Short mmCIF file of C-alpha atoms in Angstrom, two decimals:
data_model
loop_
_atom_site.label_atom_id
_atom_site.label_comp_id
_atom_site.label_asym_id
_atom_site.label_seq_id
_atom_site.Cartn_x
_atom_site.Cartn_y
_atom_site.Cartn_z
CA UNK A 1 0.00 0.00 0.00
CA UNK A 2 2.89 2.52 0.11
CA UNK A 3 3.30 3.00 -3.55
CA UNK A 4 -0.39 3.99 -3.91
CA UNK A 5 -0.21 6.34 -0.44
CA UNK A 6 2.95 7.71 -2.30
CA UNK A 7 1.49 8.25 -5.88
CA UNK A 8 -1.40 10.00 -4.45
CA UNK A 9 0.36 12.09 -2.46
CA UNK A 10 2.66 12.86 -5.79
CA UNK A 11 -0.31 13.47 -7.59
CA UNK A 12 -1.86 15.64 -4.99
CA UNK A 13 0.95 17.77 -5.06
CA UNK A 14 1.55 17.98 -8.67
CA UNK A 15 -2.28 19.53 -8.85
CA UNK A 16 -1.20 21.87 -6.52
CA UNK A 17 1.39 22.96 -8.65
CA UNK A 18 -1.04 22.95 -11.75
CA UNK A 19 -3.50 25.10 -9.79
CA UNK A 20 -1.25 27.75 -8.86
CA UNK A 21 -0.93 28.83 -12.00
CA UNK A 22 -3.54 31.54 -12.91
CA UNK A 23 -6.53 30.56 -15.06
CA UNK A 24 -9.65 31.48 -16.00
CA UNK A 25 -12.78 30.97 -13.58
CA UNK A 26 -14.32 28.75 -15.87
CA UNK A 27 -15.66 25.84 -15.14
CA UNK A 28 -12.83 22.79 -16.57
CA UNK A 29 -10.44 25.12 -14.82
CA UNK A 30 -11.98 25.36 -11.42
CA UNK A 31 -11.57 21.40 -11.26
CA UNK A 32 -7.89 21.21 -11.60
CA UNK A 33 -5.90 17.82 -12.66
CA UNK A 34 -7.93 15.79 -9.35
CA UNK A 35 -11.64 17.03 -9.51
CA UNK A 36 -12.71 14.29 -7.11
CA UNK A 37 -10.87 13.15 -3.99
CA UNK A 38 -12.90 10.91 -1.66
CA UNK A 39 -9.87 10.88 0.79
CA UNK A 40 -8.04 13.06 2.42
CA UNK A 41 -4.38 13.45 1.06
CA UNK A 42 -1.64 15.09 1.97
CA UNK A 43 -0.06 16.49 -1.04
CA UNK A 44 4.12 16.15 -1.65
CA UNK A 45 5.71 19.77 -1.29
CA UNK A 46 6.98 20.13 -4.44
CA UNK A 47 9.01 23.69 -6.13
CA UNK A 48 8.28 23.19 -9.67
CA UNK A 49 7.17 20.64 -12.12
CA UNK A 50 11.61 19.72 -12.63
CA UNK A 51 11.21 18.35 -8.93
CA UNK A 52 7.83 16.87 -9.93
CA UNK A 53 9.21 14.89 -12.44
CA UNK A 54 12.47 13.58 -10.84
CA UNK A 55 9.96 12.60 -7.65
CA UNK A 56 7.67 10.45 -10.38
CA UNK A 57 10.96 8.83 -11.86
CA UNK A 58 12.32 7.77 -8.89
CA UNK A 59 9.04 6.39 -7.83
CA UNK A 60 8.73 4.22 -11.13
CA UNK A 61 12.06 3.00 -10.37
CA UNK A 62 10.64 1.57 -7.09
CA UNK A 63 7.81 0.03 -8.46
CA UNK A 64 9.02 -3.56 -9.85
CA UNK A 65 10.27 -4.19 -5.80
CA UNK A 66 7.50 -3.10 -4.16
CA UNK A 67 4.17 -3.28 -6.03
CA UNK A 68 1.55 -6.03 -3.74
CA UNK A 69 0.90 -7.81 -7.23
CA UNK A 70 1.23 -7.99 -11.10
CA UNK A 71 -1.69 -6.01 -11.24
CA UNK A 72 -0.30 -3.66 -9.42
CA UNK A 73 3.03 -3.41 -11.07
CA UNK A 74 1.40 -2.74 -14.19
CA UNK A 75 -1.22 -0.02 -13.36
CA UNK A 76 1.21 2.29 -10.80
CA UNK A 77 4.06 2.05 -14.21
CA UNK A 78 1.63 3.08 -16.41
CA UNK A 79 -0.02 5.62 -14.37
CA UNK A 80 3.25 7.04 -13.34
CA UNK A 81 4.03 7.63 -17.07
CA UNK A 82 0.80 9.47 -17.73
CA UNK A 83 1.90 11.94 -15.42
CA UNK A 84 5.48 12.38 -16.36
CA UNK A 85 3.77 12.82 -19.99
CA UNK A 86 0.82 15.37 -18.37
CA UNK A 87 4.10 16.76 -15.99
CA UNK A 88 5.71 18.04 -19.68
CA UNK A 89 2.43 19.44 -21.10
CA UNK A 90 2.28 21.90 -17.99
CA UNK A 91 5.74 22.53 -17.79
CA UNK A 92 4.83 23.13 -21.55
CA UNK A 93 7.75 21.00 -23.17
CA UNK A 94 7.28 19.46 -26.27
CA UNK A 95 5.21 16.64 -26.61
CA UNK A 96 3.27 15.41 -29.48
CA UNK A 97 -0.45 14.79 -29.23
CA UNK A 98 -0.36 11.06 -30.45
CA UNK A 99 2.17 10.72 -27.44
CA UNK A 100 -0.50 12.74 -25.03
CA UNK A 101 -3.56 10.25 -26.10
CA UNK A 102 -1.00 6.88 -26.20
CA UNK A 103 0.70 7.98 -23.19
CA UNK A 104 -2.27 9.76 -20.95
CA UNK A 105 -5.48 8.01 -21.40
CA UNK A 106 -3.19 4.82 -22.55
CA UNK A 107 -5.03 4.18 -26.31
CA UNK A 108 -3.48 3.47 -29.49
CA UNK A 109 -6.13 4.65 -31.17
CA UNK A 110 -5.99 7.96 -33.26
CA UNK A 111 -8.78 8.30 -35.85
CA UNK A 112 -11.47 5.51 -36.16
CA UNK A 113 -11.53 3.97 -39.28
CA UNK A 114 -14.50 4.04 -41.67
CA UNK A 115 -15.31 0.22 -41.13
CA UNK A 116 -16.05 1.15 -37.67
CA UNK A 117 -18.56 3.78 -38.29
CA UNK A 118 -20.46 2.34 -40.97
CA UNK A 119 -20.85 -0.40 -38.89
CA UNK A 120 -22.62 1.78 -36.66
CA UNK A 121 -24.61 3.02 -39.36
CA UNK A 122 -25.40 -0.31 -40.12
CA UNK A 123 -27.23 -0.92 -37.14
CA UNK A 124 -28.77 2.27 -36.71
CA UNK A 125 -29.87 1.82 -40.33
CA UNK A 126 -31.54 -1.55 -39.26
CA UNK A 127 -32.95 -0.70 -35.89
CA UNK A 128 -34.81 2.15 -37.69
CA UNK A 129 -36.18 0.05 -39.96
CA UNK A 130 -37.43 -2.83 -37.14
CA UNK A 131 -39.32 0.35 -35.68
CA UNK A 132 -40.82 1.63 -38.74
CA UNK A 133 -39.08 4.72 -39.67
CA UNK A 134 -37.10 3.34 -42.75
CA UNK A 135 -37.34 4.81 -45.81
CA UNK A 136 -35.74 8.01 -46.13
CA UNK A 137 -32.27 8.74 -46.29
CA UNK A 138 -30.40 7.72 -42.74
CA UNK A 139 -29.36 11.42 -41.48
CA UNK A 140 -33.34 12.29 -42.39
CA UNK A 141 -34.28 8.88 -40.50
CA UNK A 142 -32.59 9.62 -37.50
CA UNK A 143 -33.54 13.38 -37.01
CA UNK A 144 -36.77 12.21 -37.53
CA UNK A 145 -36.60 9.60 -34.61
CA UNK A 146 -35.06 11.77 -32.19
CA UNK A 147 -37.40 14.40 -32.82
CA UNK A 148 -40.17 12.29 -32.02
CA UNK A 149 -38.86 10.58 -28.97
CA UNK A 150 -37.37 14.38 -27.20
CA UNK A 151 -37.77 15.02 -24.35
CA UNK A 152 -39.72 18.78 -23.58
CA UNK A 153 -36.99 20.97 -22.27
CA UNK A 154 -39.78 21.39 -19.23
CA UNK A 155 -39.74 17.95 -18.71
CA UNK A 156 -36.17 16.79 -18.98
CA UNK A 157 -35.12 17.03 -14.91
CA UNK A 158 -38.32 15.19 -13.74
CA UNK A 159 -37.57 12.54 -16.25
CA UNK A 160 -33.83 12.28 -15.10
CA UNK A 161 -35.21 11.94 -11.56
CA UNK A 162 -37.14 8.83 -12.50
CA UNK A 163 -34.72 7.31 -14.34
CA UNK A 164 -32.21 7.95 -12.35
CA UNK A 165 -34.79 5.71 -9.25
CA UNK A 166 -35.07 3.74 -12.37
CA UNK A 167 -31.75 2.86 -12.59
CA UNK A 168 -30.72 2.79 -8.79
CA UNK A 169 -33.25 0.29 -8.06
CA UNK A 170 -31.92 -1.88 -10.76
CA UNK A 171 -28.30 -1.61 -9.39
CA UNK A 172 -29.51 -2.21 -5.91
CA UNK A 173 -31.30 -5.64 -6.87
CA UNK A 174 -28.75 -6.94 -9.23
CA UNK A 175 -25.04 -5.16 -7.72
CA UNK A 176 -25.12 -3.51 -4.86
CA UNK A 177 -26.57 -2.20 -2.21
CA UNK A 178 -27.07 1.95 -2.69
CA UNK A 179 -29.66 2.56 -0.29
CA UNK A 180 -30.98 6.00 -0.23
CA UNK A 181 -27.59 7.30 -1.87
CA UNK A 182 -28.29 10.16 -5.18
CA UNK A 183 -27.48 12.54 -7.23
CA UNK A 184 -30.01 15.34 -7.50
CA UNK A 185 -30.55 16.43 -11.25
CA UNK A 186 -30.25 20.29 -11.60
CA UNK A 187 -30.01 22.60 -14.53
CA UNK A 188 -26.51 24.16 -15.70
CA UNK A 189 -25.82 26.30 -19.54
CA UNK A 190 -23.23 27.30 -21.25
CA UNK A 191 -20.87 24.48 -20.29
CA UNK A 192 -19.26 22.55 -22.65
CA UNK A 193 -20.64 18.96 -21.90
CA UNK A 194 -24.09 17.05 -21.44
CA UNK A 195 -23.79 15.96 -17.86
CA UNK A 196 -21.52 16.10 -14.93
CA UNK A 197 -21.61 13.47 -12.02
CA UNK A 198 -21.02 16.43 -9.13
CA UNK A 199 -20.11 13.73 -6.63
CA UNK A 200 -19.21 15.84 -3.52
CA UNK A 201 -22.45 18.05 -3.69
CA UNK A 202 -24.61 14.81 -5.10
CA UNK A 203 -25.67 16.69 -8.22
CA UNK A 204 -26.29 15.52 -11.91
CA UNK A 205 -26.21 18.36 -13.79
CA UNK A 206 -27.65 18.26 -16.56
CA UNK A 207 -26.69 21.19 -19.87
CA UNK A 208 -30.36 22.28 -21.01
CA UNK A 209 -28.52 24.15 -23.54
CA UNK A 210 -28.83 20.72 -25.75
CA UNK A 211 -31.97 18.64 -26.04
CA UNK A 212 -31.99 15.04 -25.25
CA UNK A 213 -33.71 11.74 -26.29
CA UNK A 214 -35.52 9.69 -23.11
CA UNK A 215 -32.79 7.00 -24.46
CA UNK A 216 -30.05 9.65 -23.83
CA UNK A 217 -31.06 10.78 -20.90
CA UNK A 218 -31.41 6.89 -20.13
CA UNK A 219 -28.16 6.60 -21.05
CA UNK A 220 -26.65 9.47 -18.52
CA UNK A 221 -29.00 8.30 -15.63
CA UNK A 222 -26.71 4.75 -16.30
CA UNK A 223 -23.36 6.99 -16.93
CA UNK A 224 -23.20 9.45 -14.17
CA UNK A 225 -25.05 8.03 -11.64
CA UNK A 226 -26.48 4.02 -11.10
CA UNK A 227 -23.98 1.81 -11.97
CA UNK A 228 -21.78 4.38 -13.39
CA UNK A 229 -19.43 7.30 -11.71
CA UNK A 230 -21.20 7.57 -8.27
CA UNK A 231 -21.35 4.10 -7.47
CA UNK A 232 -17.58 3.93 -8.88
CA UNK A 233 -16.78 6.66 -6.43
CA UNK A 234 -19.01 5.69 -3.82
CA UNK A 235 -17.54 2.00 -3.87
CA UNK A 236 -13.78 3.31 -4.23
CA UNK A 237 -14.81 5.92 -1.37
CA UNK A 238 -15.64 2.33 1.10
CA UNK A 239 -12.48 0.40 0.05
CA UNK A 240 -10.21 3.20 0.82
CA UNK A 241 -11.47 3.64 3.73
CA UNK A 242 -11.32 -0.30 4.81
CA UNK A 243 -7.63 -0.47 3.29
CA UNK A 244 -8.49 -3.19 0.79
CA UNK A 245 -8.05 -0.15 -1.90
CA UNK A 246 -4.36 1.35 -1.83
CA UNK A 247 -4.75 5.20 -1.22
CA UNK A 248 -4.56 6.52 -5.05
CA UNK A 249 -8.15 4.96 -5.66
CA UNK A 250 -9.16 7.67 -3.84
CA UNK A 251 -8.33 10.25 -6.62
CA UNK A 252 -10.06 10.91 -10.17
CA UNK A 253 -7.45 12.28 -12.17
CA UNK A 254 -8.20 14.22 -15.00
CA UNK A 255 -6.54 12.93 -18.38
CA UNK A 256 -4.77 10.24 -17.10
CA UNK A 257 -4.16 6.44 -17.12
CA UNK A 258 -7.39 5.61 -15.24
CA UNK A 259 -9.50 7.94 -17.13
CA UNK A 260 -10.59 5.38 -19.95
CA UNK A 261 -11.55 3.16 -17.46
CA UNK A 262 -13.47 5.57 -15.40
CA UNK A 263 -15.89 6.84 -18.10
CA UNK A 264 -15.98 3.08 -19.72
CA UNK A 265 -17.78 1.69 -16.84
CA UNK A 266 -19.98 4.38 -16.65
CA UNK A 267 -20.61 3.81 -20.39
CA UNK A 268 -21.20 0.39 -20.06
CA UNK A 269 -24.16 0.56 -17.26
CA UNK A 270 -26.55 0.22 -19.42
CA UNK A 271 -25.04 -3.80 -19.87
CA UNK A 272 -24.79 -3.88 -16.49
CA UNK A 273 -28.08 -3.97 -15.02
CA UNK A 274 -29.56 -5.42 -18.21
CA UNK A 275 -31.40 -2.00 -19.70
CA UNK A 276 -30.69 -2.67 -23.24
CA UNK A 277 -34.12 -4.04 -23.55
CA UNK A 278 -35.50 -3.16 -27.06
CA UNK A 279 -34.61 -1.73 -30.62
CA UNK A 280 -34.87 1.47 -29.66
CA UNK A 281 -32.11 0.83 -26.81
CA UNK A 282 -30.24 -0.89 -29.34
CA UNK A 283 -30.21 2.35 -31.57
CA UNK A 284 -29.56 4.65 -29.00
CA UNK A 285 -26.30 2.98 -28.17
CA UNK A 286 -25.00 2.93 -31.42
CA UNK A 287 -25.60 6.58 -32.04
CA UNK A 288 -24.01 6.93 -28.52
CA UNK A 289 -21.09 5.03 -29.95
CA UNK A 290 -20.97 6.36 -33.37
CA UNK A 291 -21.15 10.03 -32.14
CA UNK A 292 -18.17 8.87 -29.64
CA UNK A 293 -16.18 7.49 -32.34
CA UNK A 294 -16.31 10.95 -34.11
CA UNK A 295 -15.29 13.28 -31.38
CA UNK A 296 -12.06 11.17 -31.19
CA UNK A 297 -11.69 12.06 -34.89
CA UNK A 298 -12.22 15.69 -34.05
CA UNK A 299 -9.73 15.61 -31.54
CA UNK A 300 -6.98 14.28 -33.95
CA UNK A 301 -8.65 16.81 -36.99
CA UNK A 302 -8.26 19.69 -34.86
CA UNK A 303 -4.66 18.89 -32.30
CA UNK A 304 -2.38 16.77 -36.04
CA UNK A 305 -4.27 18.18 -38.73
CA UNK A 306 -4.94 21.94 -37.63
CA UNK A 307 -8.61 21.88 -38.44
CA UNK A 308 -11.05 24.81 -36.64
CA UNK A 309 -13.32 23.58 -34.09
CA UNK A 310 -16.18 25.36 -36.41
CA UNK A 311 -15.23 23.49 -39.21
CA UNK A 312 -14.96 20.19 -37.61
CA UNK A 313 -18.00 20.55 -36.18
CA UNK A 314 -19.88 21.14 -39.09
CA UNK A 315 -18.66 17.92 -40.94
CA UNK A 316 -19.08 15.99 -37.64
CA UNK A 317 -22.90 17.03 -37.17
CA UNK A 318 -23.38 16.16 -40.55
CA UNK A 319 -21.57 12.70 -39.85
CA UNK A 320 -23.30 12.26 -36.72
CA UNK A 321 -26.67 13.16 -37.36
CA UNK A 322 -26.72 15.98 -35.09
CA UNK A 323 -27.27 19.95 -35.15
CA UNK A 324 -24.12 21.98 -35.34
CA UNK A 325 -24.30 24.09 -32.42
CA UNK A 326 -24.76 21.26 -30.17
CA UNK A 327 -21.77 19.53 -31.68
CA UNK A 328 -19.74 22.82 -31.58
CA UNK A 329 -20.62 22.85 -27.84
CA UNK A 330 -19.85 19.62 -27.03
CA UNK A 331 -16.29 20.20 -29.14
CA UNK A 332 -15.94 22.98 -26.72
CA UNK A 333 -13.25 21.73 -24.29
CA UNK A 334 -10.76 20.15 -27.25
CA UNK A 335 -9.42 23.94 -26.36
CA UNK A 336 -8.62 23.48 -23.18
CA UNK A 337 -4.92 22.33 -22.31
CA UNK A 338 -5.02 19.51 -20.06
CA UNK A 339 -8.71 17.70 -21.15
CA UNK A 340 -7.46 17.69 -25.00
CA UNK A 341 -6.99 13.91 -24.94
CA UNK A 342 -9.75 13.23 -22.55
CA UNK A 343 -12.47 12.44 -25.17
CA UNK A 344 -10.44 9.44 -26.39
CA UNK A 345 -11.28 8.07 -22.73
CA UNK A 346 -15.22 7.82 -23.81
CA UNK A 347 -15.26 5.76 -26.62
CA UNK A 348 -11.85 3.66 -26.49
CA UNK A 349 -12.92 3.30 -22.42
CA UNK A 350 -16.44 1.80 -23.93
CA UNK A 351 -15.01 -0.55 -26.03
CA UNK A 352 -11.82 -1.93 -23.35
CA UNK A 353 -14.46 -2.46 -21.02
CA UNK A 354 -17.09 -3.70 -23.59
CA UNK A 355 -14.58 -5.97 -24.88
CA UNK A 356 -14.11 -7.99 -21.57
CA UNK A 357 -17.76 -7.82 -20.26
CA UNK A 358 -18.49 -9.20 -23.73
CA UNK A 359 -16.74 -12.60 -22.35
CA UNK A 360 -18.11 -12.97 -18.95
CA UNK A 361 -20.86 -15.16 -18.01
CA UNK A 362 -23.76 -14.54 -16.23
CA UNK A 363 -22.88 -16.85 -13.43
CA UNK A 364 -19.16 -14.64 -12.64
CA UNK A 365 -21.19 -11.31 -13.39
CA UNK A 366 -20.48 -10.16 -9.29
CA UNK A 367 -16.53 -11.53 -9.78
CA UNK A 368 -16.48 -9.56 -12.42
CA UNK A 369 -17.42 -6.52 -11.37
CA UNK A 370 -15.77 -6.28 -7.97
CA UNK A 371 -12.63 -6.89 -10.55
CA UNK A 372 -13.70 -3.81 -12.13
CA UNK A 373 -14.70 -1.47 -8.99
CA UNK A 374 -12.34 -3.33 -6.52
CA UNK A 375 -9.03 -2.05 -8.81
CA UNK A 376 -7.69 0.70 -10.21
CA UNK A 377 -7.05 -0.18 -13.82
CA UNK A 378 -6.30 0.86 -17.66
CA UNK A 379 -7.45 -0.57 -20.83
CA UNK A 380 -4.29 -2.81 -20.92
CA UNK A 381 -3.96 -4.18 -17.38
CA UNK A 382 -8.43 -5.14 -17.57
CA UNK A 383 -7.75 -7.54 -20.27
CA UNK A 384 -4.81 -8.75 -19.04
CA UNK A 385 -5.90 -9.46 -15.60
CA UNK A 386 -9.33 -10.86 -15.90
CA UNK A 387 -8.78 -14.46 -16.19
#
């Protein structure tokens, strides 16, 4: 347990250093590199990100000696390296973004290929037609669909508040245990994202700047909430504090080795508690994953290729199906400086921890998932440890 109380305490203090440097008041800035702690940690004095990274490579030396297990071993090295490689973005050294996604969220991945997304397309194509609104052409179809399944702008935080029940009864009778635990929905604008799991305050809140399907909001009730980020933080929050979690489970860190893994559970939920029930589900999730796929393709368009964020945007709410201020919006924080990578951890997260649940049987479902929520992992170290 003293590499993770030592990481944490590295990492702790490197925010500190990131946060001491003037920025706006907005709100990706107010959150820093750890926007969740659900421990207290007491952060390594450190002068300047030079001492910072001398502190992280002397700790990565340590780790082959004194990590508890394989598991271990292979998680602390590669989270170590994502913050040497996030360490020389804010000392702003050079560092190529193919080396900030690879090395940070831990993907190979850099645009998704075409087969991919018309694959996608594919089903969407199909599930429209098994629910009767075939016929046009697909961007038409969709629109169509979505418009007709919206949720009234009036209506949208009453509906999250059933789902949300919705979905924490469902993870109480199948997971765990949550009790009376919640996150209240409430309205935010002019943010650039859908929904934020406000885990300290127990807030979902919700951007009514963009309209949403009952199937998306499905989808976030599932994401940041029941089984997704506040059970995750809820459940590392209890092992912490029993000492069966080493101490770093008690941070989220923000573009960073365990950030795949943090929003692919949450993306995966729906699996979880069984709530892909119907064609309609089965569409929704492969718009989900096609829209996904496309804002990592932004990413690389606008940080290798030098594309504009309006331009992007435009082709990508075309590609998507989607109106182009709401794709502009959710584009928004490819500007800032440390969460440029961080939509790769949305769609290559889904599809690490797709890939495993994919092979579990019903029968080690509860193995499985205290695998999952029991250890701090990355894409790499899921598959290679689930046996």
């Amino acid at each position: 347990m003293k590499l993770g109380t030592e990481l944490a305490r590295l990492t702790a203090g490197i925010d500190q250093l990131y946060r001491s440097t003037p920025r706006s008041d907005g709100f990706l800035d107010k959150e820093g590199l750890i926007p969740v702690a659900v421990a207290e940690v007491e952060p390594t004095p450190l002068r300047d990100y030079a001492e910072a990274t001398g502190a992280l490579e002397a700790l990565l030396a340590r780790v082959p000696a004194e990590a508890e297990s394989e598991l271990r071993k292979a998680y602390v090295s590669e989270m170590i390296d994502s913050l040497l490689a996030l360490v020389t973005t804010f000392a702003e050294k050079d560092i190529s973004f193919a080396d900030r996604v690879r090395r940070q969220i831990r993907v190979s991945t850099q645009k998704v290929d075409d087969a991919t997304l018309d694959g996608y397309r594919t089903i969407i194509a199909e599930k429209l037609a098994e629910i009767g609104y075939g016929g046009s052409d697909l961007g038409s179809d969709v629109r169509r669909w979505e418009a007709d399944v919206r949720v009234p702008r009036e209506q949208v935080l009453d509906t999250m508040r059933k789902l949300t029940a919705d979905a924490r009864a469902k993870v109480s009778a199948t997971m765990y245990e949550m009790g009376d635990d919640w996150l209240e929905p409430d309205e935010v604008r002019g943010v650039p994202f859908s929904a934020y799991c406000d885990y300290p305050g127990r807030k979902l809140l919700l951007n009514l700047d963009h309209p949403y399907t009952i199937y998306a909001l499905k989808h976030l009730a599932t994401h940041e909430a029941f089984p997704g980020h506040l059970v995750h933080l809820a459940l590392r929050q209890r092992y912490v504090a029993d000492g069966s979690m080493p101490l770093d489970g008690a941070q989220v860190v923000t573009s960073s080795a365990s950030s795949a893994l943090f929003e692919g559970i949450a993306d995966n939920g729906l699996f979880f508690i069984d709530w892909v029930e119907t064609p309609e589900d089965e569409l929704a999730v492969a718009l989900q994953r096609l829209r996904g796929a496309l804002r990592c393709n932004a990413a690389w368009q606008h940080h290798v290729e030098g594309k504009s964020i309006e331009e992007i945007a435009a082709a990508n709410a075309e590609a998507g199906y989607m109106d182009v201020a709401t794709t502009a919006s959710r584009l928004g924080f490819l500007r800032h400086g440390l969460r440029a990578p961080f939509v790769y951890a949305y769609w290559c997260g889904d599809m690490a921890v797709h890939d495993v649940w994919k092979t579990v049987p019903r029968e080690r479902r509860a193995e499985f998932w205290q695998y999952l929520y029991g250890n701090m992992h990355t894409p790499s170290t899921l598959k290679a440890f689930w046996r």
